[in-house]
Amino acid sequence: MDDAPRWSPDRVLLVVVLAVAVLVPLAITQLEVRPDRLTVGTAVVSVLLVTGSIALPALILSRWQSSTR
């Protein structure tokens, strides 16, 4: 079997960042988001924002690290 991964980590991070960028506005417009109460929409948007805030710096740093090699 081939040991090389099918998707590089850079590509996975890019897909995650793009998915978050599309899903956050969609979730905000389609789900009920209230800052004073925990709703399903608030939880979904919060999870998406946390995921994006982790994936975006990881993508930037991985691209920077691969360019310095």
Short mmCIF file of C-alpha atoms in Angstrom, two decimals:
data_model
loop_
_atom_site.label_atom_id
_atom_site.label_comp_id
_atom_site.label_asym_id
_atom_site.label_seq_id
_atom_site.Cartn_x
_atom_site.Cartn_y
_atom_site.Cartn_z
CA MET A 1 0.00 0.00 0.00
CA ASP A 2 1.05 3.54 -0.63
CA ASP A 3 2.25 5.31 2.54
CA ALA A 4 1.97 8.80 1.09
CA PRO A 5 -1.13 10.67 2.23
CA ARG A 6 -3.69 11.48 -0.44
CA TRP A 7 -4.22 15.03 0.85
CA SER A 8 -1.41 17.20 2.08
CA PRO A 9 -1.96 18.98 5.41
CA ASP A 10 -1.88 22.34 3.60
CA ARG A 11 -4.73 21.28 1.36
CA VAL A 12 -6.81 20.00 4.30
CA LEU A 13 -6.32 23.26 6.19
CA LEU A 14 -7.25 25.27 3.11
CA VAL A 15 -10.45 23.25 2.67
CA VAL A 16 -11.34 23.78 6.35
CA VAL A 17 -10.74 27.54 6.15
CA LEU A 18 -12.80 27.85 2.97
CA ALA A 19 -15.61 25.73 4.43
CA VAL A 20 -15.72 27.90 7.54
CA ALA A 21 -15.74 31.06 5.43
CA VAL A 22 -18.79 29.77 3.56
CA LEU A 23 -20.64 28.14 6.45
CA VAL A 24 -20.44 30.97 9.00
CA PRO A 25 -22.48 33.49 6.96
CA LEU A 26 -24.86 30.72 5.93
CA ALA A 27 -25.37 29.62 9.55
CA ILE A 28 -25.86 33.20 10.72
CA THR A 29 -28.57 33.86 8.15
CA GLN A 30 -30.36 30.51 8.39
CA LEU A 31 -30.16 29.72 12.13
CA GLU A 32 -31.28 31.69 15.15
CA VAL A 33 -28.19 33.30 16.68
CA ARG A 34 -28.75 35.21 19.91
CA PRO A 35 -25.92 36.59 22.03
CA ASP A 36 -27.98 36.48 25.23
CA ARG A 37 -29.07 32.83 24.96
CA LEU A 38 -27.52 29.54 23.90
CA THR A 39 -29.32 28.28 20.81
CA VAL A 40 -28.41 25.70 18.21
CA GLY A 41 -27.40 28.48 15.85
CA THR A 42 -25.20 30.10 18.47
CA ALA A 43 -23.47 26.77 19.15
CA VAL A 44 -22.95 26.04 15.45
CA VAL A 45 -21.53 29.48 14.72
CA SER A 46 -19.31 29.29 17.81
CA VAL A 47 -17.87 25.93 16.79
CA LEU A 48 -17.27 27.16 13.24
CA LEU A 49 -15.52 30.31 14.48
CA VAL A 50 -13.28 28.36 16.87
CA THR A 51 -12.42 25.89 14.11
CA GLY A 52 -11.58 28.71 11.73
CA SER A 53 -9.52 30.56 14.33
CA ILE A 54 -7.40 27.44 14.78
CA ALA A 55 -7.18 26.42 11.11
CA LEU A 56 -6.30 29.82 9.62
CA PRO A 57 -3.11 30.42 11.67
CA ALA A 58 -2.14 26.78 11.15
CA LEU A 59 -2.51 27.25 7.39
CA ILE A 60 -0.49 30.46 7.41
CA LEU A 61 2.28 28.93 9.51
CA SER A 62 2.43 25.73 7.45
CA ARG A 63 2.72 27.73 4.23
CA TRP A 64 5.40 29.92 5.80
CA GLN A 65 7.31 26.88 7.05
CA SER A 66 7.17 25.14 3.66
CA SER A 67 8.41 28.26 1.89
CA THR A 68 11.45 28.57 4.18
CA ARG A 69 12.58 25.00 3.49
#
